[in-house]
């Protein structure tokens, strides 16, 4: 028998799963599988063992053959690609068990020439980053941590709007699970009933007036239990499971989100946020409220009135209306 390396095993395990999952719970006999994958029985056993390490539920019977029972709750490339409905986003997909930060991996891949729409996911991040140098709590197997590489033909000052388009895609996705409860806290926190469920960290690389890449990193709290957050965030964070009171299939949610993100990004390239403004107003947790925005050392206070087509928050101040491109918001009056 020829011994297979990891890449070959991965590819064959992927083929095997795609093939047998077409008829769940039905046995595919050994001869049929050997012929389909062009393997001898010993090689087929090695492939099955490899597939089992991805936590697929597969039933193996000496006389009957092999049956697909159920997919795992893991973010693997095989699972995400299966039934992914995007045209280009996430078609170049890398799924890791544990990384420091998916945004770092995306930046490295960008340096090596990775294509627009490359997606990196991880089951766990050991140094997940939030905005303003904060840490993003990224425990294994419960959340979704992903980065998307974009190479838009836009000016660098159009990059923050991509982050807002991403927030719209995420809000649309979560709304399917929690109708009427999803809010965007400008620029890009997702809140449910006042608690943060997801955050977006956008990192730009540009030379002069040309964008080299925009990496959009998204962290979503999905299946953490109510007590599953560290003390520092336990009163301000929430998870989808906590809100909908059931475990949620992360792969399905991610597939829906990637589809929505592809749509919002394409729309942004053509119309900026013009066609999403009604939605942004509806989702906004800030409009009509008195807020202070900190951008570096500058503080601006006023009433949040609108969000424009570039994603700026329009603040009504004592000096008139001011568009704000980025910053950290504090609500003055509840
Ligand atoms: C925030 O709300 O402060 C932004 C959080 C962004 C977290 C995500 S998780 C995937 C990606 N990798 C990181 O290190 N950060 C982002």
Coordinates of C-alpha atoms and ligand atoms in Angstrom, one line a residue:
X1 CA 0.0 0.0 0.0
X2 CA 1.2 3.6 -0.7
X3 CA 1.4 5.6 2.5
X4 CA -0.5 8.9 2.2
X5 CA 0.7 12.2 3.5
X6 CA -1.5 14.6 5.5
X7 CA -2.6 16.7 2.5
X8 CA -3.6 13.6 0.5
X9 CA -5.5 12.3 3.5
X10 CA -7.3 15.6 4.0
X11 CA -8.3 15.8 0.3
X12 CA -9.6 12.2 0.3
X13 CA -11.4 12.5 3.6
X14 CA -13.1 15.6 2.1
X15 CA -14.1 13.6 -1.0
X16 CA -15.4 10.8 1.0
X17 CA -17.6 13.0 3.2
X18 CA -19.0 14.9 0.3
X19 CA -19.9 11.6 -1.4
X20 CA -21.4 9.7 1.5
X21 CA -23.3 12.7 3.0
X22 CA -25.5 12.7 -0.1
X23 CA -27.4 9.8 1.4
X24 CA -27.3 10.2 5.2
X25 CA -27.6 7.0 7.2
X26 CA -27.4 4.8 4.1
X27 CA -24.5 2.3 3.9
X28 CA -22.1 2.7 1.0
X29 CA -20.4 -0.7 0.5
X30 CA -16.6 -1.1 0.6
X31 CA -16.2 -2.0 -3.1
X32 CA -18.1 1.1 -4.2
X33 CA -16.0 3.4 -2.0
X34 CA -12.7 1.8 -3.0
X35 CA -13.7 2.4 -6.7
X36 CA -14.9 5.9 -6.1
X37 CA -11.8 7.1 -4.3
X38 CA -9.5 4.8 -6.2
X39 CA -8.0 3.3 -3.0
X40 CA -7.4 -0.1 -1.6
X41 CA -9.1 -1.2 1.6
X42 CA -6.2 -0.3 3.9
X43 CA -5.9 3.2 2.4
X44 CA -9.7 3.6 2.8
X45 CA -9.4 2.7 6.5
X46 CA -6.7 5.4 6.9
X47 CA -9.0 8.0 5.2
X48 CA -11.9 7.0 7.5
X49 CA -9.7 7.3 10.6
X50 CA -8.6 10.8 9.4
X51 CA -12.3 11.9 8.7
X52 CA -13.2 10.6 12.2
X53 CA -10.6 13.0 13.7
X54 CA -12.7 15.9 12.3
X55 CA -15.5 14.6 14.6
X56 CA -17.8 13.5 11.9
X57 CA -20.3 10.8 13.0
X58 CA -19.6 8.0 10.6
X59 CA -20.9 4.5 11.1
X60 CA -18.5 1.7 9.9
X61 CA -19.8 -1.9 9.6
X62 CA -17.6 -4.8 8.4
X63 CA -20.3 -6.3 6.3
X64 CA -22.3 -3.2 5.2
X65 CA -19.7 -0.6 4.6
X66 CA -19.8 3.1 5.7
X67 CA -22.7 5.5 6.5
X68 CA -22.7 9.2 7.1
X69 CA -24.6 10.0 10.3
X70 CA -24.0 13.7 11.3
X71 CA -21.6 16.5 10.7
X72 CA -19.6 17.9 13.6
X73 CA -20.2 21.3 15.2
X74 CA -16.8 22.5 13.9
X75 CA -15.6 25.2 11.6
X76 CA -13.8 23.0 9.1
X77 CA -13.3 24.0 5.4
X78 CA -15.3 20.9 4.4
X79 CA -18.3 21.9 6.5
X80 CA -18.3 25.6 5.6
X81 CA -17.8 25.0 1.9
X82 CA -20.6 22.4 1.8
X83 CA -23.7 24.4 0.8
X84 CA -21.9 27.7 0.9
X85 CA -23.9 29.9 -1.4
X86 CA -21.4 32.8 -2.1
X87 CA -20.0 33.3 -5.6
X88 CA -16.5 34.4 -4.5
X89 CA -16.3 35.3 -0.8
X90 CA -14.9 32.4 1.2
X91 CA -14.0 30.3 -1.8
X92 CA -10.4 30.5 -0.7
X93 CA -10.9 29.3 2.8
X94 CA -8.5 28.4 5.6
X95 CA -9.8 26.9 8.9
X96 CA -7.5 26.6 11.9
X97 CA -7.8 25.0 15.2
X98 CA -5.9 27.6 17.2
X99 CA -4.1 30.8 16.1
X100 CA -2.9 33.9 17.8
X101 CA -5.2 36.1 15.7
X102 CA -7.0 35.4 12.4
X103 CA -6.3 39.0 11.4
X104 CA -2.5 38.3 11.6
X105 CA -2.9 35.2 9.4
X106 CA -4.9 37.2 6.9
X107 CA -2.2 39.9 6.8
X108 CA 0.5 37.2 6.2
X109 CA -1.6 35.7 3.4
X110 CA -2.2 39.0 1.9
X111 CA 1.6 39.6 1.7
X112 CA 1.9 36.3 -0.1
X113 CA -0.7 37.5 -2.7
X114 CA -3.9 35.8 -1.4
X115 CA -7.0 36.7 -3.5
X116 CA -9.7 39.0 -2.5
X117 CA -12.4 37.2 -0.5
X118 CA -9.9 34.9 1.3
X119 CA -11.4 33.9 4.6
X120 CA -9.6 32.6 7.7
X121 CA -11.4 31.0 10.6
X122 CA -10.2 29.6 13.9
X123 CA -11.8 27.6 16.7
X124 CA -9.7 29.5 19.2
X125 CA -7.5 32.6 19.3
X126 CA -4.8 32.9 21.9
X127 CA -4.3 36.6 21.2
X128 CA -7.6 37.8 19.8
X129 CA -7.5 41.5 19.3
X130 CA -10.3 44.0 19.8
X131 CA -10.5 47.7 18.8
X132 CA -8.3 50.2 20.7
X133 CA -5.8 47.5 21.6
X134 CA -8.3 45.5 23.7
X135 CA -8.3 41.8 24.0
X136 CA -11.0 39.7 22.3
X137 CA -12.0 36.7 24.5
X138 CA -11.8 33.8 22.0
X139 CA -12.5 30.5 23.8
X140 CA -12.4 27.3 21.9
X141 CA -15.4 25.9 20.0
X142 CA -18.0 28.4 21.2
X143 CA -17.6 31.5 19.1
X144 CA -16.9 32.4 15.5
X145 CA -13.6 34.2 14.9
X146 CA -12.9 35.0 11.3
X147 CA -11.0 37.5 9.1
X148 CA -11.9 38.4 5.5
X149 CA -9.3 39.8 3.1
X150 CA -10.6 42.5 0.7
X151 CA -8.7 44.4 -2.0
X152 CA -11.1 47.1 -3.0
X153 CA -10.3 49.6 -5.7
X154 CA -11.2 52.5 -3.4
X155 CA -9.4 55.4 -1.6
X156 CA -8.2 54.7 1.9
X157 CA -10.7 57.0 3.4
X158 CA -13.5 54.7 2.1
X159 CA -12.2 51.8 4.2
X160 CA -14.1 52.5 7.4
X161 CA -17.4 52.2 5.4
X162 CA -16.5 48.6 4.7
X163 CA -16.6 48.0 8.4
X164 CA -20.0 49.4 8.5
X165 CA -21.2 47.4 5.5
X166 CA -19.9 44.4 7.5
X167 CA -22.0 45.4 10.5
X168 CA -25.1 45.6 8.3
X169 CA -24.4 42.1 7.0
X170 CA -23.9 40.8 10.5
X171 CA -27.0 42.5 11.8
X172 CA -29.1 41.0 8.9
X173 CA -27.7 37.6 9.7
X174 CA -28.4 37.8 13.5
X175 CA -31.9 39.2 12.8
X176 CA -32.9 35.9 11.5
X177 CA -32.3 34.5 14.9
X178 CA -33.5 37.5 17.0
X179 CA -36.1 39.5 15.0
X180 CA -36.3 43.2 16.1
X181 CA -33.6 42.9 18.8
X182 CA -30.4 43.5 16.9
X183 CA -28.7 46.9 17.2
X184 CA -25.6 48.3 15.7
X185 CA -23.7 50.6 18.0
X186 CA -21.8 52.8 15.5
X187 CA -19.4 52.1 14.1
X188 CA -19.4 48.4 14.5
X189 CA -20.5 46.7 17.7
X190 CA -23.5 44.5 17.6
X191 CA -25.7 44.7 20.6
X192 CA -28.6 42.6 21.7
X193 CA -30.7 44.1 24.4
X194 CA -27.9 46.4 25.3
X195 CA -25.2 43.7 25.6
X196 CA -22.4 43.2 23.1
X197 CA -22.6 40.0 21.0
X198 CA -20.2 40.7 18.2
X199 CA -17.4 43.1 17.3
X200 CA -15.5 44.1 14.1
X201 CA -11.9 45.1 13.8
X202 CA -10.9 46.5 10.5
X203 CA -7.2 46.9 9.6
X204 CA -6.1 48.8 6.6
X205 CA -2.9 48.6 4.6
X206 CA -2.5 51.5 2.0
X207 CA 0.2 53.3 0.0
X208 CA -0.7 56.9 -0.8
X209 CA -4.1 56.9 -2.3
X210 CA -4.1 53.1 -3.0
X211 CA -5.5 50.4 -0.7
X212 CA -3.3 47.4 -0.6
X213 CA -5.8 45.4 1.6
X214 CA -8.5 45.8 4.1
X215 CA -8.8 43.0 6.6
X216 CA -12.1 42.8 8.4
X217 CA -11.9 40.7 11.6
X218 CA -15.2 39.6 13.1
X219 CA -15.8 38.0 16.5
X220 CA -19.2 36.6 17.4
X221 CA -20.2 35.1 20.7
X222 CA -22.4 32.2 19.7
X223 CA -22.6 29.2 22.1
X224 CA -21.1 30.6 25.4
X225 CA -23.4 29.8 28.3
X226 CA -24.7 32.6 30.5
X227 CA -21.8 32.1 32.9
X228 CA -19.2 31.6 30.2
X229 CA -17.6 35.1 30.2
X230 CA -14.7 36.3 32.2
X231 CA -15.5 38.8 35.1
X232 CA -14.4 41.9 33.1
X233 CA -17.1 41.4 30.5
X234 CA -19.7 39.3 32.1
X235 CA -22.2 42.2 32.7
X236 CA -21.7 43.7 29.2
X237 CA -21.4 40.7 26.9
X238 CA -23.9 38.2 25.7
X239 CA -24.0 35.2 23.3
X240 CA -26.6 34.1 20.8
X241 CA -27.2 31.0 22.8
X242 CA -27.9 33.0 25.9
X243 CA -30.5 35.1 24.0
X244 CA -32.2 32.5 21.9
X245 CA -32.0 29.9 24.7
X246 CA -30.7 27.1 22.5
X247 CA -27.4 25.9 21.0
X248 CA -26.9 27.4 17.6
X249 CA -25.2 25.7 14.6
X250 CA -22.1 27.9 13.9
X251 CA -21.5 26.6 10.4
X252 CA -25.0 27.5 9.2
X253 CA -24.7 31.0 10.7
X254 CA -21.3 31.6 9.2
X255 CA -22.6 30.5 5.7
X256 CA -25.5 33.0 6.0
X257 CA -23.2 35.7 7.1
X258 CA -20.7 35.2 4.3
X259 CA -23.5 35.3 1.8
X260 CA -24.8 38.6 3.3
X261 CA -21.3 40.1 3.5
X262 CA -20.7 39.3 -0.2
X263 CA -23.9 41.2 -1.1
X264 CA -23.2 44.2 1.2
X265 CA -19.6 44.5 0.1
X266 CA -20.5 44.5 -3.6
X267 CA -23.2 47.1 -2.9
X268 CA -20.7 49.2 -1.1
X269 CA -18.3 49.2 -4.0
X270 CA -20.9 50.7 -6.2
X271 CA -23.2 52.7 -4.0
X272 CA -21.2 53.2 -0.8
X273 CA -23.8 53.0 2.0
X274 CA -26.5 54.9 0.2
X275 CA -28.8 51.9 -0.2
X276 CA -28.2 50.7 3.3
X277 CA -29.0 53.9 5.1
X278 CA -32.6 53.0 5.9
X279 CA -31.4 49.8 7.5
X280 CA -28.6 51.5 9.3
X281 CA -31.1 53.9 10.8
X282 CA -33.3 51.1 11.9
X283 CA -30.5 49.1 13.4
X284 CA -28.8 52.0 15.1
X285 CA -28.6 52.1 18.9
X286 CA -27.5 55.8 18.9
X287 CA -29.8 57.9 16.7
X288 CA -31.6 60.6 18.8
X289 CA -29.3 60.1 21.8
X290 CA -26.8 62.5 23.3
X291 CA -23.3 61.0 23.0
X292 CA -19.7 61.8 23.3
X293 CA -17.2 60.6 20.7
X294 CA -13.6 60.2 21.5
X295 CA -11.2 60.2 18.5
X296 CA -7.6 60.2 19.8
X297 CA -7.5 63.1 22.2
X298 CA -10.5 65.0 20.8
X299 CA -13.9 64.7 22.3
X300 CA -17.1 65.8 20.5
X301 CA -20.5 65.9 22.2
X302 CA -23.8 66.1 20.5
X303 CA -27.0 64.3 19.4
X304 CA -26.5 61.5 16.9
X305 CA -28.7 62.4 14.0
X306 CA -27.9 60.2 11.0
X307 CA -25.3 58.0 9.3
X308 CA -24.3 59.2 5.8
X309 CA -23.4 57.2 2.7
X310 CA -19.7 57.1 3.7
X311 CA -20.5 55.7 7.1
X312 CA -19.9 58.9 9.0
X313 CA -22.1 59.5 12.1
X314 CA -23.7 62.9 11.8
X315 CA -23.6 64.6 15.1
X316 CA -25.6 67.7 15.9
X317 CA -23.3 69.8 18.1
X318 CA -23.6 73.4 19.4
X319 CA -21.6 74.4 16.3
X320 CA -23.9 72.7 13.8
X321 CA -23.9 69.2 12.2
X322 CA -20.5 67.5 12.1
X323 CA -19.7 64.2 10.3
X324 CA -17.6 61.9 12.4
X325 CA -15.6 59.2 10.5
X326 CA -14.4 57.1 13.5
X327 CA -14.3 57.1 17.3
X328 CA -15.3 55.5 20.5
X329 CA -18.9 56.4 21.6
X330 CA -20.1 57.0 25.1
X331 CA -23.8 57.7 25.7
X332 CA -24.3 60.8 27.8
X333 CA -27.9 60.3 28.8
X334 CA -29.6 57.0 29.1
Ligands
LIG1 C1 -14.0 44.8 18.9 O1 -15.2 44.8 19.2 O2 -13.3 45.4 19.6 C2 -13.5 44.1 17.7 C3 -13.4 42.6 18.0 C4 -12.9 41.8 16.8 C5 -12.5 40.4 17.1 C6 -12.2 39.6 15.9 S1 -12.1 37.9 16.2 C7 -11.4 37.6 14.6 C8 -10.5 38.7 14.4 N1 -9.2 38.4 14.9 C9 -8.8 39.2 15.9 O3 -7.7 39.1 16.5 N2 -9.8 40.1 16.1 C10 -10.9 39.9 15.2

